[in-house]
Amino acid sequence: MTVQDTTRIALVDCNNFYVSCERVFRPDLIGKPVMVLSNNDGCVVARSQEVKDLGIKMGVPLFQVQHLVEQHNIQLFSSNYSLYADMSARVMTILEEFSPRMEVYSIDEAFLDFTDLYPCLKNPIAYAKQIRKVVLQMTGIPVCVGMGPSKTLAKLANFAAKKWKKTGGVLDLSDPVRREKLMRIVPVNEVWGIGTRTAARLNDLGIQTVWDLASQSGKRIQTQFNVVIARTVMELNGVSCLELDEVAPDKQQIVCSRSFSHRLTSEEQLSRALAEYCMRAAEKLRRQHSITGCITVFIRTNPFAIHEPQYQRAATVKLHASTQDTRTIIGTAINILKAIYKPGFGYQKCGVQLSAIQPTVSPDQLDLFESDAIGIHAENKELMKVLDQINRRFPKALSIAATGFDKSWKPKAERISKHYTTDWLELAIVK
């Protein structure tokens, strides 16, 4: 079912978000090359425009561009996800004031529904520029705004708003003439949802630009590809097929894993790291008010260290009764680890995956032979609630003993900035 072409959608996207968050508290870095690194400071996960102009690609290992870092004095930061999440929440709170309906699409993007507002807006461009101004003023984060009759066109407009400075960071593709003009010069791989492989297949069919794709018959595209790409063609023609999701769906799988700062060679070391990952996964599970019925654990050595002995293994256990209790999840995971662990190797990574996830409002049947089953489950739930409340107020104040005290295995974060907005002891000081 489609929505009539009176729909007006805006996409607000933060510019170089992780870098912008760092620059809010380090304004001396504005206009200078900045990169944010992945866990263990291994790869590039965010780049300022100055870094992009140097030709450094997303995801490239740091050691491969170390010469450019030194040559151009690129400032490096370890990922500070608590800072980025808090800054994202502040941006989204502001955006809610500009539209009656909003979909938070990612940590740095949100769709706003302007359908009801559009007839009343004398100047939609001016309204979008006001959004940019207020977000920048209140958070220090620069954003661009793309508008159009569909989510796909809003995405395309946002791409152009970022790419061409003449737009002033705002572009509206509601006008078919302007839309066609842009589509004729943008390659088809820039369309939302068109991946590398799909773009290559489209190119083989002579479809090179966005306009080429928009000019195709929906039936032909559905026959040669699928209904998703056919809907994309409709969206490019101003027919809205994708509605806003105002409530983010619960995750069906929760994974927590990290690479270690150095090789771990004992089961005890691995179990401590695994226990901490289980804690984080269980917190995420409870945050979305869910329970898990299946736990998977995996361990592996470094596949790129070809001169070292290699080993990797994973195993899964289906729980007798679904749970959200950190202790149960840790205990099960450590038992799985015991079954798959093999001595004599230097392990680089381990992780836990929670699956068979369902809402707590519809738990599976309790075990009739379990002593005082209902009371125990209620007590566990309240205990976990208190644990989460304390850790939200005082981050990482409480932990499970299985995680141990030695955290030397944790990923490197030698260049991490302060937690300016989430830790009282690290608030920014204005001189």
XYZ file of C-alpha atoms in Angstrom:
431
model
C 0.000 0.000 0.000
C 1.323 3.426 -0.856
C 0.838 6.831 0.688
C -0.365 9.647 -1.566
C 2.271 11.968 -3.004
C 1.264 14.759 -0.622
C 3.675 13.133 1.852
C 6.658 15.274 2.810
C 9.593 13.698 4.617
C 12.793 15.320 5.873
C 16.013 13.533 6.775
C 18.241 15.302 9.281
C 21.755 13.848 9.297
C 24.633 14.937 11.545
C 27.827 15.773 9.665
C 30.804 13.512 10.465
C 29.053 12.792 13.761
C 31.788 11.203 15.898
C 34.283 13.842 14.799
C 31.750 16.614 15.407
C 31.149 15.336 18.955
C 34.875 15.544 19.674
C 35.097 19.040 18.193
C 32.284 20.351 20.412
C 34.687 20.129 23.351
C 37.817 20.763 21.283
C 36.880 23.763 19.093
C 40.578 24.234 18.333
C 40.235 21.220 16.018
C 37.587 22.788 13.778
C 39.004 22.959 10.264
C 41.805 20.520 11.108
C 42.036 16.844 10.074
C 40.536 14.534 12.725
C 39.922 10.781 12.805
C 38.112 8.538 15.286
C 39.365 4.973 15.649
C 37.617 1.667 16.284
C 37.943 -0.546 19.337
C 41.622 -1.244 20.056
C 42.462 1.871 18.032
C 42.831 -0.393 15.015
C 40.791 1.083 12.152
C 39.301 4.393 11.040
C 35.574 4.656 11.832
C 35.007 8.409 11.402
C 36.759 11.122 9.382
C 36.552 14.866 9.172
C 36.122 16.340 5.711
C 39.802 17.313 5.769
C 40.722 13.632 6.203
C 38.334 12.563 3.441
C 40.012 15.064 1.132
C 43.322 13.283 1.774
C 41.830 10.121 0.288
C 41.739 8.107 3.522
C 38.933 5.548 3.323
C 36.516 4.419 6.016
C 37.609 1.217 7.782
C 41.244 1.363 6.714
C 43.710 0.017 9.346
C 45.547 2.826 11.089
C 49.009 1.426 10.370
C 48.365 1.680 6.629
C 47.866 5.457 6.821
C 50.296 6.211 9.648
C 52.547 8.128 7.231
C 49.629 10.428 6.336
C 48.788 10.910 10.019
C 52.309 12.132 10.677
C 52.617 14.117 7.451
C 49.363 16.064 7.949
C 49.295 16.069 11.760
C 45.939 14.261 11.852
C 44.422 14.302 15.340
C 43.376 10.839 16.526
C 40.676 9.864 19.035
C 39.627 6.505 20.466
C 35.892 5.827 20.179
C 33.995 7.404 23.072
C 30.598 5.775 22.626
C 29.046 7.057 25.855
C 29.753 10.622 24.707
C 28.386 9.978 21.221
C 25.208 8.329 22.548
C 24.533 11.222 24.915
C 25.121 13.848 22.206
C 22.825 11.891 19.885
C 20.064 11.908 22.503
C 20.396 15.686 22.823
C 20.124 16.168 19.048
C 17.064 13.887 18.814
C 15.325 15.681 21.679
C 15.668 18.970 19.794
C 14.438 17.483 16.517
C 11.264 16.232 18.208
C 10.225 19.877 18.609
C 10.145 20.406 14.835
C 7.775 17.624 13.798
C 4.769 15.756 15.232
C 6.236 12.435 14.032
C 9.856 11.325 14.000
C 11.786 8.126 13.318
C 15.262 7.862 14.831
C 16.969 5.977 12.031
C 20.468 5.730 13.502
C 22.694 7.402 16.083
C 23.145 10.408 13.773
C 20.044 10.379 11.531
C 16.325 10.973 11.950
C 13.369 11.168 9.582
C 10.837 13.930 10.302
C 7.300 13.887 8.921
C 6.457 17.308 7.464
C 3.257 16.150 5.733
C 0.858 18.050 7.998
C 3.235 20.991 8.377
C 4.106 21.421 4.711
C 0.907 23.252 3.598
C 1.427 25.735 6.432
C 5.095 26.358 5.738
C 5.518 29.469 3.627
C 9.172 28.594 3.131
C 10.171 24.941 3.811
C 13.835 25.761 3.079
C 13.825 28.464 5.754
C 12.229 26.016 8.216
C 14.954 23.451 7.506
C 17.631 26.090 7.944
C 16.084 26.961 11.288
C 16.490 23.296 12.290
C 20.170 23.468 11.374
C 20.632 26.687 13.307
C 18.931 25.494 16.487
C 20.690 22.101 16.578
C 24.076 23.764 16.054
C 23.348 26.429 18.661
C 22.071 24.002 21.306
C 24.502 21.085 20.770
C 27.370 22.298 18.598
C 26.631 19.523 16.072
C 26.324 20.584 12.395
C 23.561 18.866 10.417
C 22.222 18.793 6.874
C 18.549 18.486 5.919
C 17.120 16.745 2.857
C 13.411 16.886 1.989
C 11.150 15.108 -0.476
C 7.881 13.220 -1.025
C 9.442 9.936 0.169
C 12.134 8.650 2.511
C 14.341 7.648 -0.428
C 14.109 11.126 -1.955
C 14.802 12.710 1.441
C 17.931 10.547 1.663
C 18.981 11.587 -1.834
C 18.363 15.250 -1.018
C 20.463 14.938 2.122
C 23.307 13.406 0.119
C 23.262 16.379 -2.237
C 22.963 18.874 0.640
C 26.177 17.475 2.091
C 28.034 17.187 -1.195
C 27.332 20.616 -2.668
C 28.013 23.634 -0.437
C 25.832 25.856 -2.631
C 22.788 24.175 -1.094
C 23.628 25.704 2.287
C 23.136 22.292 3.874
C 19.461 22.117 2.855
C 17.765 20.712 -0.256
C 14.100 20.063 -1.102
C 13.367 17.590 -3.921
C 9.605 18.105 -3.925
C 9.883 19.893 -7.290
C 10.025 17.264 -10.113
C 12.186 19.521 -12.324
C 14.859 19.990 -9.655
C 14.594 16.298 -8.824
C 15.294 15.215 -12.408
C 18.212 17.616 -12.702
C 19.887 16.087 -9.660
C 19.085 12.485 -10.576
C 20.769 12.839 -13.961
C 24.159 13.612 -12.395
C 24.158 11.293 -9.361
C 25.383 7.690 -9.841
C 22.891 4.959 -8.996
C 25.035 3.552 -6.183
C 24.190 6.654 -4.115
C 20.539 5.592 -3.830
C 19.484 4.462 -0.356
C 19.394 0.651 -0.293
C 21.420 0.112 -3.483
C 24.504 -1.814 -2.414
C 27.690 -2.467 -4.354
C 26.514 -5.737 -5.913
C 23.099 -4.391 -6.879
C 24.711 -1.279 -8.372
C 27.031 -3.471 -10.465
C 24.071 -5.483 -11.784
C 22.197 -2.273 -12.586
C 25.253 -0.918 -14.407
C 25.368 -4.100 -16.494
C 21.794 -3.313 -17.576
C 22.822 0.188 -18.627
C 21.397 1.826 -15.510
C 24.163 4.232 -14.493
C 22.431 7.192 -12.835
C 19.594 7.661 -10.381
C 17.505 9.009 -13.257
C 18.102 5.795 -15.224
C 16.725 3.784 -12.288
C 13.761 6.107 -11.705
C 12.833 5.774 -15.402
C 12.535 1.981 -15.210
C 9.330 0.005 -15.103
C 8.623 -1.187 -11.580
C 7.481 -4.586 -12.880
C 10.688 -5.054 -14.866
C 12.850 -4.199 -11.861
C 10.839 -6.502 -9.593
C 11.236 -9.352 -12.086
C 15.009 -8.904 -12.425
C 15.707 -7.960 -8.791
C 13.060 -7.970 -6.049
C 10.126 -6.063 -4.620
C 12.409 -3.931 -2.436
C 14.201 -2.428 -5.458
C 10.833 -2.022 -7.210
C 9.615 0.028 -4.249
C 12.775 2.107 -4.488
C 11.820 2.983 -8.073
C 8.389 4.108 -6.862
C 9.945 6.147 -4.053
C 12.277 7.865 -6.533
C 9.180 8.865 -8.493
C 7.672 10.562 -5.460
C 5.377 7.743 -4.333
C 5.922 7.084 -0.642
C 6.043 3.353 0.136
C 8.004 3.405 3.389
C 6.214 4.685 6.460
C 7.954 6.192 9.469
C 8.682 3.826 12.352
C 8.051 6.019 15.373
C 8.890 3.194 17.777
C 12.179 1.396 17.170
C 11.630 -2.379 16.935
C 13.251 -4.553 19.571
C 16.445 -6.272 18.527
C 16.025 -9.938 17.699
C 19.684 -10.626 18.427
C 22.060 -8.918 20.830
C 25.782 -9.391 20.303
C 28.605 -8.125 22.483
C 32.210 -8.822 21.501
C 35.539 -7.033 21.387
C 39.111 -7.677 20.327
C 41.562 -7.836 23.215
C 44.458 -5.444 23.771
C 46.776 -8.478 23.803
C 46.495 -12.219 23.257
C 44.749 -14.119 26.060
C 46.197 -17.568 26.704
C 44.174 -18.957 29.622
C 40.581 -20.008 30.135
C 40.400 -17.843 33.259
C 41.299 -14.694 31.310
C 38.749 -15.496 28.619
C 36.011 -16.205 31.170
C 36.503 -12.785 32.809
C 36.248 -10.993 29.483
C 33.252 -13.104 28.477
C 31.512 -12.349 31.788
C 31.839 -8.609 31.175
C 30.422 -8.949 27.658
C 27.514 -10.926 29.099
C 26.857 -8.097 31.569
C 26.649 -5.559 28.745
C 24.439 -7.828 26.615
C 22.080 -8.485 29.540
C 21.780 -4.740 30.218
C 20.764 -4.162 26.600
C 18.279 -7.028 26.852
C 16.596 -5.551 29.932
C 16.620 -2.062 28.438
C 14.252 -3.259 25.718
C 12.227 -5.279 28.286
C 13.070 -8.633 26.743
C 14.222 -12.100 27.741
C 16.505 -14.504 25.896
C 16.077 -18.216 25.320
C 19.321 -18.975 23.508
C 22.982 -18.132 24.178
C 25.918 -18.481 21.791
C 29.589 -18.041 22.691
C 32.482 -17.807 20.265
C 36.262 -17.562 20.623
C 38.945 -17.093 18.004
C 42.601 -16.394 17.437
C 43.834 -13.680 15.071
C 43.111 -14.859 11.492
C 45.578 -12.310 10.112
C 48.487 -13.629 12.182
C 49.230 -16.360 9.649
C 52.396 -17.480 11.442
C 50.526 -18.200 14.685
C 48.507 -21.371 15.449
C 44.872 -20.842 14.479
C 41.703 -21.925 16.279
C 38.104 -20.758 16.351
C 35.007 -22.312 17.790
C 31.424 -21.417 18.668
C 28.648 -23.237 20.477
C 25.012 -22.542 21.324
C 22.813 -23.569 24.242
C 19.021 -23.310 24.336
C 17.901 -22.308 27.802
C 15.366 -24.391 29.692
C 13.556 -21.173 30.617
C 14.063 -17.758 29.057
C 15.770 -15.172 31.239
C 17.132 -11.637 31.513
C 19.164 -12.371 34.650
C 22.826 -11.436 34.220
C 23.946 -14.233 36.543
C 22.162 -16.937 34.565
C 23.505 -15.604 31.280
C 27.075 -15.426 32.616
C 26.889 -18.900 34.146
C 25.584 -20.443 30.929
C 28.160 -18.614 28.801
C 31.083 -19.718 30.975
C 29.890 -23.348 30.787
C 29.829 -23.028 26.994
C 33.339 -21.564 27.076
C 34.587 -24.551 29.086
C 33.258 -26.851 26.375
C 34.891 -25.060 23.445
C 38.105 -23.741 25.012
C 41.341 -25.319 23.822
C 44.678 -24.544 25.510
C 47.842 -23.658 23.640
C 46.496 -20.732 21.636
C 46.667 -16.954 21.895
C 43.071 -15.761 21.630
C 42.346 -12.377 20.068
C 38.568 -12.157 20.472
C 35.539 -13.666 22.167
C 31.896 -12.736 22.299
C 28.363 -13.628 23.307
C 25.141 -13.573 21.292
C 21.666 -13.591 22.802
C 18.887 -14.867 20.524
C 15.378 -16.352 20.717
C 14.472 -12.980 22.197
C 10.893 -12.200 23.204
C 9.140 -9.503 25.270
C 8.951 -9.977 29.027
C 5.182 -9.512 28.808
C 4.881 -12.947 27.215
C 7.444 -15.218 28.892
C 7.480 -18.905 28.160
C 5.999 -21.325 30.653
C 7.760 -21.670 33.992
C 9.057 -25.025 35.170
C 6.439 -26.620 37.475
C 9.144 -28.697 39.139
C 11.354 -25.713 39.937
C 11.126 -24.807 43.616
C 9.161 -21.616 44.192
C 9.683 -20.775 40.519
C 7.442 -17.726 40.400
C 8.943 -16.168 43.504
C 12.490 -16.739 42.307
C 11.809 -15.137 38.921
C 10.189 -12.094 40.541
C 13.136 -11.703 42.910
C 15.634 -11.951 40.058
C 13.773 -9.297 38.091
C 13.788 -6.858 40.997
C 17.472 -7.513 41.697
C 18.406 -6.822 38.083
C 16.271 -3.672 38.129
C 18.194 -2.336 41.137
C 21.518 -3.253 39.495
C 20.612 -1.313 36.358
C 19.342 1.706 38.294
C 22.586 2.000 40.247
C 24.778 1.572 37.173
C 22.778 4.147 35.239
C 23.280 6.675 37.993
C 26.887 5.700 38.714
C 28.294 4.110 35.520
C 30.002 0.752 36.115
C 29.636 1.133 39.897
C 28.459 -2.471 40.323
C 29.752 -5.528 38.562
C 29.487 -9.306 38.782
C 32.390 -10.991 40.565
C 33.004 -13.252 37.570
C 34.361 -10.272 35.616
C 37.326 -10.033 38.020
C 39.471 -7.014 38.834
C 42.161 -7.354 36.163
C 40.930 -5.461 33.080
C 44.241 -5.449 31.188
C 42.571 -7.474 28.411
C 40.284 -4.578 27.540
C 40.710 -3.015 24.086
C 43.149 -0.154 23.792
C 41.648 3.316 24.095
C 44.811 5.339 24.507
C 43.372 8.424 22.822
C 39.895 8.516 24.353
C 38.493 11.933 25.214
C 36.796 12.766 28.491
C 33.195 11.814 29.225
C 32.227 15.476 29.202
C 28.471 14.956 29.477
C 28.131 11.697 31.432
C 30.684 11.909 34.248
C 30.641 14.630 36.928
C 34.392 14.312 37.360
C 35.061 14.990 33.676
C 32.835 17.979 32.993
C 34.365 20.544 30.664
C 36.077 23.410 32.489
C 35.575 26.900 31.108
C 38.458 29.217 31.895
